[in-house]
Structure formats: structure tokens, C-alpha cells
């Protein structure tokens, strides 16, 4: 996921407005919210399981199009599409995001349009689709309700939330109902990092949100509906419903009540990967390998010119929740493919204390200080601008700023984002 040719697509400008969001099993005009009931300690029940337990009544009499991928499953690991079709929901179409409906494609790729052999439902390739294309999909398939159910990982440059945003714009234009089956944010509900600035919109960041946005997809949908649809010149959705997660709080991290983690994309193999991703994915903007083509992407970081000094320098910082092991690896794909790289593996020692952006920033600062061979990927830090949200990060790093200066530089804009989004939150806990 993150940067590639297909997802450097510019989005429209921003402003503020308000709208009404209807909860599950309530009128859209009522603007009440379903109260999450606690499940087992340390577990959460996703919105899909809540809706399935009610025999999918939320879709009764509707012609449904589903946006999902392999993470769109129930507690028994059955696909929501398969379960809906078996139980009589009129599913007219599936819309596949980056990596595809069944998850077979690598980053920057999708599975194409085809007929699903199990259900006979047409699966439309919607990765990279613009709003006009979504409208065309809706009209061709005859859907009047869009269901979104994908596990996000909480980073602005993870593209599934922008799939949702495009689908919401098309729903506004066609009058379609929009239902989000919400899932926990696996890296917690705390916002961190810089906010995307005007001029740096792309397929990995289309709206002005924090890099680690600290929201669930349901909360983002409410925020997008109230603020960003009007800013794009579109009417807020008249019928937006969020089926809330039961038993989730903002301090909770990791998967929900399932026994194992389901990869949301091919290079997101573990919950630990997701915790580190908002920080270590910044290495996508450099010539260093971010671990693609290894079994530990975004945990193994390195390049042919890196030696033991990087691990030593990073461990001397005493960063909370992690330790750095000197590591050597040979990526089988992507940057430095087939080349032996020196670097580090980031080992999580205390998940509750991990601050991914602090970790990633220190790693970048020390790599820049230690190795003359460390350059930006692309045109003068442009890729870092798209990932971080402005030119500031690359400029500060090139100027020799220390990690604390860089981290402090976005404090004010982050605080404003937290204040602006507070009214759209559905779950309790620290922000």
C-alpha cells in the first residue's frame, strides 16, 4: 500500500459544514447513536457480527453493493458477502479495493472485474476509480445501498479510507444509502502526527486529516459526511448508518474478538506491523527498503550501505515500547530486490507505549546523520511530502533538524484536528 503511480491522484479542496448521521436500526433523521455494549474483557465485536446477528435486517428490501476484502468476515471467518448471499440479502455487486476482493494483488494493484465463482456476483475493480466511475458502477449494477466493511489500520496513507471517501461521494450524487459496518482501529483511537496540507492531496491522502487519524472508519464516515462532502460541493448523505463495534474503547489495540489477525493487505502480516506502520512507512519515501519482500515488512528497515551503527544510535535514544536489533536481509521484491541490506528490526517490547511516528522520525534522523548514501526517493522529497502531508518534514530533515523539533512542528495542527473531530467520535477513551 501507500505510494505508487496509480494512487498519486489529486483530490478536491476542503471546508467545514454539518450533517446528520443515522445509527443502526434508527431513522436517519433521528441522529441518535447505538450504545456499544461491552463484550469480553479485551475483546470487541465488529459491526458486521452485530448486523449478522440481526439476520442482516438492515439490508431488508435493499439492492446492496458491498465494498470489502478478506477482512470483511464474521467471527466464524465466513465472508460477509458469502453470508449475505446465503441468507437472502440481495447483493447486486461487490466493489474490490486495492489488493482486490479476495486479496490476491500486491500494493498498487487490484484483481480486475470478474464474476465471483462462489456467489455469481459481479466484482467490480474499483481501485483508483474516480467518482464518475463509482456512479457508473452503482447505476450499472442497480444498487441502492452501499455497504462498507474493510479493516483499516489507522494511517492516512492506507488507501481503504479513500476508497470509502470516493464511494461516499458517489452515494451523495446518486442518493444511495450508505452503511458502514464498523471495526476497531487496531492501533488505537489516539490521533498523532501532521495534518495533510493543501497541495499535497493524492491517492494516499485526499483530505486534511492527521497521519495517524485515531478514528474508526465509522467515525471517519461521520466526519467526511458532515464536513468534507459539503466542502466538495456535494450534499451530505441523507441516509448514513454506522453499525458500531460493541465493547471497544480508544485505548484498545490489536485485533478484535477473533483468534487471529487477518491480513488487511499482503504487507500487513501482524498487529505489530500495524502499530509501527504510521512511522516506518515513511521509509517508502527514501531509497531504503521498508521490508517489502521479507516476512517482516515495516519492521525490517535497511539499505546496502547501513551497518551496526544505526541500531546502536537508535537504542541509545531509549524510545518507549521498542528495541532495535541489528539485522541483515535480502528483499525478494520492491526496493533493493535481491540485494543484501543492513539495517534494523524494530522489536515491540510494550505495545501500549509504542509511538510509531516518534520511532519513525528518530529512525529517519539517525539514518540521515549516519549515511551519506541516504537520499530521498523521487523529486526532492516529493514522496515524503505526499506521505507526511506537506513539504515541511523533508525540509526539516534536510536542514539537520533533530527529531524533537520535527515532532513538535505539527503540535498545533494536530490539536486543531482533534478538536474538529471530537463531535464525530462514537467510542469512549483517551483521544
CSV table of N, CA and C in Angstrom, one decimal, residues 49-131:
chain,number,residue,atom,x,y,z
A,49,UNK,N,-20.6,-8.5,12.7
A,49,UNK,CA,-21.2,-9.5,13.5
A,49,UNK,C,-22.5,-9.0,14.2
A,50,UNK,N,-22.6,-7.8,14.5
A,50,UNK,CA,-23.8,-7.2,15.1
A,50,UNK,C,-24.9,-7.3,14.1
A,51,UNK,N,-24.6,-6.9,12.8
A,51,UNK,CA,-25.7,-6.9,11.8
A,51,UNK,C,-26.1,-8.3,11.4
A,52,UNK,N,-25.1,-9.2,11.4
A,52,UNK,CA,-25.4,-10.6,11.0
A,52,UNK,C,-26.3,-11.3,12.1
A,53,UNK,N,-26.0,-10.9,13.4
A,53,UNK,CA,-26.8,-11.5,14.4
A,53,UNK,C,-28.3,-11.1,14.3
A,54,UNK,N,-28.5,-10.0,13.7
A,54,UNK,CA,-29.9,-9.5,13.4
A,54,UNK,C,-30.4,-9.9,12.0
A,55,UNK,N,-29.7,-11.0,11.5
A,55,UNK,CA,-30.1,-11.6,10.2
A,55,UNK,C,-30.0,-10.6,9.1
A,56,UNK,N,-29.1,-9.7,9.2
A,56,UNK,CA,-28.9,-8.7,8.1
A,56,UNK,C,-30.2,-7.9,7.8
A,57,UNK,N,-31.0,-7.6,8.8
A,57,UNK,CA,-32.3,-6.9,8.6
A,57,UNK,C,-32.0,-5.5,8.1
A,58,UNK,N,-30.9,-5.0,8.4
A,58,UNK,CA,-30.6,-3.6,8.0
A,58,UNK,C,-30.6,-3.5,6.4
A,59,UNK,N,-30.5,-4.6,5.7
A,59,UNK,CA,-30.5,-4.6,4.3
A,59,UNK,C,-31.8,-5.2,3.7
A,60,UNK,N,-32.8,-5.4,4.5
A,60,UNK,CA,-34.0,-5.9,4.0
A,60,UNK,C,-34.7,-5.0,3.0
A,61,UNK,N,-35.0,-5.6,1.8
A,61,UNK,CA,-35.7,-4.9,0.8
A,61,UNK,C,-34.7,-4.0,0.0
A,62,UNK,N,-33.4,-4.1,0.2
A,62,UNK,CA,-32.5,-3.2,-0.5
A,62,UNK,C,-31.7,-4.0,-1.5
A,63,UNK,N,-31.2,-3.2,-2.5
A,63,UNK,CA,-30.3,-3.8,-3.5
A,63,UNK,C,-28.9,-3.3,-3.1
A,64,UNK,N,-28.1,-4.3,-2.7
A,64,UNK,CA,-26.8,-3.9,-2.0
A,64,UNK,C,-25.6,-4.1,-2.8
A,65,UNK,N,-24.7,-3.1,-2.7
A,65,UNK,CA,-23.4,-3.2,-3.3
A,65,UNK,C,-22.4,-3.2,-2.1
A,66,UNK,N,-21.4,-4.2,-2.0
A,66,UNK,CA,-20.6,-4.3,-0.9
A,66,UNK,C,-19.1,-4.0,-1.3
A,67,UNK,N,-18.5,-3.1,-0.5
A,67,UNK,CA,-17.1,-2.8,-0.6
A,67,UNK,C,-16.4,-3.5,0.5
A,68,UNK,N,-15.6,-4.5,0.2
A,68,UNK,CA,-14.9,-5.3,1.2
A,68,UNK,C,-13.7,-6.0,0.6
A,69,UNK,N,-13.1,-6.7,1.5
A,69,UNK,CA,-11.9,-7.5,1.1
A,69,UNK,C,-11.8,-8.7,2.1
A,70,UNK,N,-10.6,-9.4,2.2
A,70,UNK,CA,-10.6,-10.6,3.1
A,70,UNK,C,-10.9,-10.3,4.5
A,71,UNK,N,-10.7,-9.0,5.0
A,71,UNK,CA,-11.0,-8.7,6.4
A,71,UNK,C,-12.5,-8.6,6.6
A,72,UNK,N,-13.3,-8.5,5.6
A,72,UNK,CA,-14.8,-8.4,5.8
A,72,UNK,C,-15.4,-9.8,6.1
A,73,UNK,N,-15.1,-10.3,7.3
A,73,UNK,CA,-15.6,-11.6,7.7
A,73,UNK,C,-16.2,-11.5,9.1
A,74,UNK,N,-17.0,-12.6,9.3
A,74,UNK,CA,-17.6,-12.7,10.6
A,74,UNK,C,-16.7,-13.4,11.6
A,75,UNK,N,-17.2,-13.6,12.8
A,75,UNK,CA,-16.4,-14.3,13.9
A,75,UNK,C,-16.1,-15.7,13.5
A,76,UNK,N,-16.9,-16.3,12.6
A,76,UNK,CA,-16.6,-17.7,12.2
A,76,UNK,C,-15.7,-17.7,10.9
A,77,UNK,N,-15.2,-16.5,10.5
A,77,UNK,CA,-14.3,-16.4,9.4
A,77,UNK,C,-15.0,-16.5,8.1
A,78,UNK,N,-16.3,-16.5,8.0
A,78,UNK,CA,-17.0,-16.6,6.7
A,78,UNK,C,-17.1,-15.1,6.2
A,79,UNK,N,-16.9,-15.0,4.9
A,79,UNK,CA,-17.0,-13.7,4.2
A,79,UNK,C,-18.4,-13.1,4.4
A,80,UNK,N,-18.5,-11.8,4.7
A,80,UNK,CA,-19.8,-11.2,4.8
A,80,UNK,C,-20.6,-11.4,3.5
A,81,UNK,N,-19.9,-11.3,2.4
A,81,UNK,CA,-20.6,-11.4,1.1
A,81,UNK,C,-21.2,-12.8,1.0
A,82,UNK,N,-20.5,-13.8,1.3
A,82,UNK,CA,-21.0,-15.2,1.2
A,82,UNK,C,-22.1,-15.4,2.2
A,83,UNK,N,-22.0,-14.8,3.4
A,83,UNK,CA,-23.1,-15.0,4.4
A,83,UNK,C,-24.3,-14.3,4.0
A,84,UNK,N,-24.2,-13.0,3.5
A,84,UNK,CA,-25.3,-12.3,3.0
A,84,UNK,C,-26.1,-13.0,1.9
A,85,UNK,N,-25.3,-13.5,0.9
A,85,UNK,CA,-25.9,-14.2,-0.2
A,85,UNK,C,-26.6,-15.4,0.2
A,86,UNK,N,-26.0,-16.2,1.1
A,86,UNK,CA,-26.7,-17.4,1.6
A,86,UNK,C,-27.9,-17.1,2.4
A,87,UNK,N,-28.0,-15.9,3.0
A,87,UNK,CA,-29.2,-15.6,3.9
A,87,UNK,C,-30.2,-14.7,3.2
A,88,UNK,N,-30.1,-14.6,1.8
A,88,UNK,CA,-31.1,-13.9,1.1
A,88,UNK,C,-31.0,-12.5,0.9
A,89,UNK,N,-29.9,-11.8,1.3
A,89,UNK,CA,-29.7,-10.4,1.0
A,89,UNK,C,-29.5,-10.2,-0.5
A,90,UNK,N,-30.1,-9.3,-1.1
A,90,UNK,CA,-30.0,-9.0,-2.5
A,90,UNK,C,-28.7,-8.3,-2.8
A,91,UNK,N,-27.6,-9.0,-2.8
A,91,UNK,CA,-26.3,-8.4,-3.1
A,91,UNK,C,-26.1,-8.3,-4.6
A,92,UNK,N,-26.1,-7.1,-5.2
A,92,UNK,CA,-26.1,-7.0,-6.6
A,92,UNK,C,-24.6,-6.8,-7.2
A,93,UNK,N,-23.7,-6.4,-6.3
A,93,UNK,CA,-22.4,-6.1,-6.7
A,93,UNK,C,-21.4,-6.1,-5.5
A,94,UNK,N,-20.1,-6.4,-5.8
A,94,UNK,CA,-19.0,-6.2,-4.9
A,94,UNK,C,-18.1,-5.3,-5.5
A,95,UNK,N,-17.5,-4.4,-4.8
A,95,UNK,CA,-16.5,-3.4,-5.3
A,95,UNK,C,-15.2,-3.7,-4.6
A,96,UNK,N,-14.2,-4.1,-5.4
A,96,UNK,CA,-12.9,-4.5,-4.9
A,96,UNK,C,-12.0,-3.3,-4.7
A,97,UNK,N,-11.3,-3.1,-3.6
A,97,UNK,CA,-10.4,-2.0,-3.4
A,97,UNK,C,-9.0,-2.4,-3.8
A,98,UNK,N,-8.0,-1.7,-3.4
A,98,UNK,CA,-6.6,-2.1,-3.7
A,98,UNK,C,-6.4,-3.5,-3.1
A,99,UNK,N,-5.6,-4.3,-3.8
A,99,UNK,CA,-5.4,-5.7,-3.4
A,99,UNK,C,-6.5,-6.6,-3.8
A,100,UNK,N,-7.7,-6.1,-4.0
A,100,UNK,CA,-8.8,-6.9,-4.5
A,100,UNK,C,-9.7,-7.5,-3.5
A,101,UNK,N,-10.9,-7.9,-3.9
A,101,UNK,CA,-11.9,-8.5,-3.0
A,101,UNK,C,-11.4,-9.7,-2.3
A,102,UNK,N,-10.7,-10.6,-3.0
A,102,UNK,CA,-10.2,-11.8,-2.3
A,102,UNK,C,-8.7,-11.6,-1.9
A,103,UNK,N,-8.1,-10.4,-2.1
A,103,UNK,CA,-6.8,-10.1,-1.5
A,103,UNK,C,-5.6,-10.7,-2.2
A,104,UNK,N,-5.7,-11.0,-3.5
A,104,UNK,CA,-4.6,-11.7,-4.2
A,104,UNK,C,-3.5,-10.7,-4.8
A,105,UNK,N,-3.8,-9.4,-4.9
A,105,UNK,CA,-3.0,-8.5,-5.6
A,105,UNK,C,-2.0,-7.7,-4.6
A,106,UNK,N,-0.8,-7.4,-5.1
A,106,UNK,CA,0.2,-6.7,-4.3
A,106,UNK,C,-0.2,-5.2,-4.3
A,107,UNK,N,0.7,-4.4,-3.6
A,107,UNK,CA,0.5,-3.0,-3.5
A,107,UNK,C,0.4,-2.3,-4.8
A,108,UNK,N,-0.5,-1.3,-4.9
A,108,UNK,CA,-0.7,-0.6,-6.2
A,108,UNK,C,-1.4,-1.4,-7.3
A,109,UNK,N,-2.0,-2.5,-6.9
A,109,UNK,CA,-2.6,-3.4,-7.9
A,109,UNK,C,-4.0,-3.9,-7.4
A,110,UNK,N,-4.8,-4.5,-8.3
A,110,UNK,CA,-6.1,-5.0,-7.9
A,110,UNK,C,-6.4,-6.2,-8.8
A,111,UNK,N,-7.5,-6.8,-8.6
A,111,UNK,CA,-7.8,-8.1,-9.2
A,111,UNK,C,-8.6,-8.0,-10.5
A,112,UNK,N,-9.0,-6.8,-10.9
A,112,UNK,CA,-9.8,-6.7,-12.1
A,112,UNK,C,-11.3,-7.0,-11.9
A,113,UNK,N,-12.1,-6.7,-12.9
A,113,UNK,CA,-13.5,-7.0,-12.8
A,113,UNK,C,-13.8,-8.4,-13.3
A,114,UNK,N,-14.6,-9.1,-12.5
A,114,UNK,CA,-14.9,-10.5,-12.8
A,114,UNK,C,-16.2,-10.9,-12.1
A,115,UNK,N,-16.6,-12.2,-12.3
A,115,UNK,CA,-17.7,-12.8,-11.6
A,115,UNK,C,-17.2,-13.7,-10.5
A,116,UNK,N,-17.7,-13.5,-9.3
A,116,UNK,CA,-17.2,-14.3,-8.2
A,116,UNK,C,-17.7,-15.7,-8.4
A,117,UNK,N,-16.9,-16.7,-8.4
A,117,UNK,CA,-17.3,-18.1,-8.7
A,117,UNK,C,-18.2,-18.7,-7.6
A,118,UNK,N,-18.1,-18.2,-6.4
A,118,UNK,CA,-18.9,-18.8,-5.3
A,118,UNK,C,-20.3,-18.3,-5.3
A,119,UNK,N,-20.5,-17.0,-5.5
A,119,UNK,CA,-21.8,-16.4,-5.4
A,119,UNK,C,-22.4,-16.0,-6.8
A,120,UNK,N,-21.6,-15.9,-7.8
A,120,UNK,CA,-22.1,-15.5,-9.1
A,120,UNK,C,-22.3,-14.0,-9.1
A,121,UNK,N,-21.8,-13.2,-8.1
A,121,UNK,CA,-22.0,-11.8,-8.1
A,121,UNK,C,-20.8,-11.1,-8.8
A,122,UNK,N,-21.1,-10.1,-9.6
A,122,UNK,CA,-20.1,-9.4,-10.3
A,122,UNK,C,-19.2,-8.5,-9.3
A,123,UNK,N,-17.9,-8.7,-9.4
A,123,UNK,CA,-17.0,-8.0,-8.6
A,123,UNK,C,-16.3,-6.9,-9.5
A,124,UNK,N,-16.6,-5.6,-9.2
A,124,UNK,CA,-16.1,-4.5,-10.0
A,124,UNK,C,-14.7,-4.1,-9.4
A,125,UNK,N,-13.8,-3.8,-10.2
A,125,UNK,CA,-12.5,-3.3,-9.8
A,125,UNK,C,-12.6,-1.8,-9.6
A,126,UNK,N,-12.7,-1.4,-8.3
A,126,UNK,CA,-12.9,0.0,-8.0
A,126,UNK,C,-11.6,0.7,-7.5
A,127,UNK,N,-10.5,0.0,-7.5
A,127,UNK,CA,-9.3,0.6,-7.0
A,127,UNK,C,-8.9,1.7,-8.0
A,128,UNK,N,-8.7,2.9,-7.5
A,128,UNK,CA,-8.3,4.1,-8.3
A,128,UNK,C,-9.5,4.7,-9.0
A,129,UNK,N,-10.7,4.2,-8.8
A,129,UNK,CA,-11.9,4.7,-9.5
A,129,UNK,C,-12.2,6.2,-9.0
A,130,UNK,N,-12.5,7.0,-10.0
A,130,UNK,CA,-13.0,8.4,-9.6
A,130,UNK,C,-14.5,8.3,-9.3
A,131,UNK,N,-15.0,9.5,-8.9
A,131,UNK,CA,-16.4,9.5,-8.5
A,131,UNK,C,-17.3,9.1,-9.7
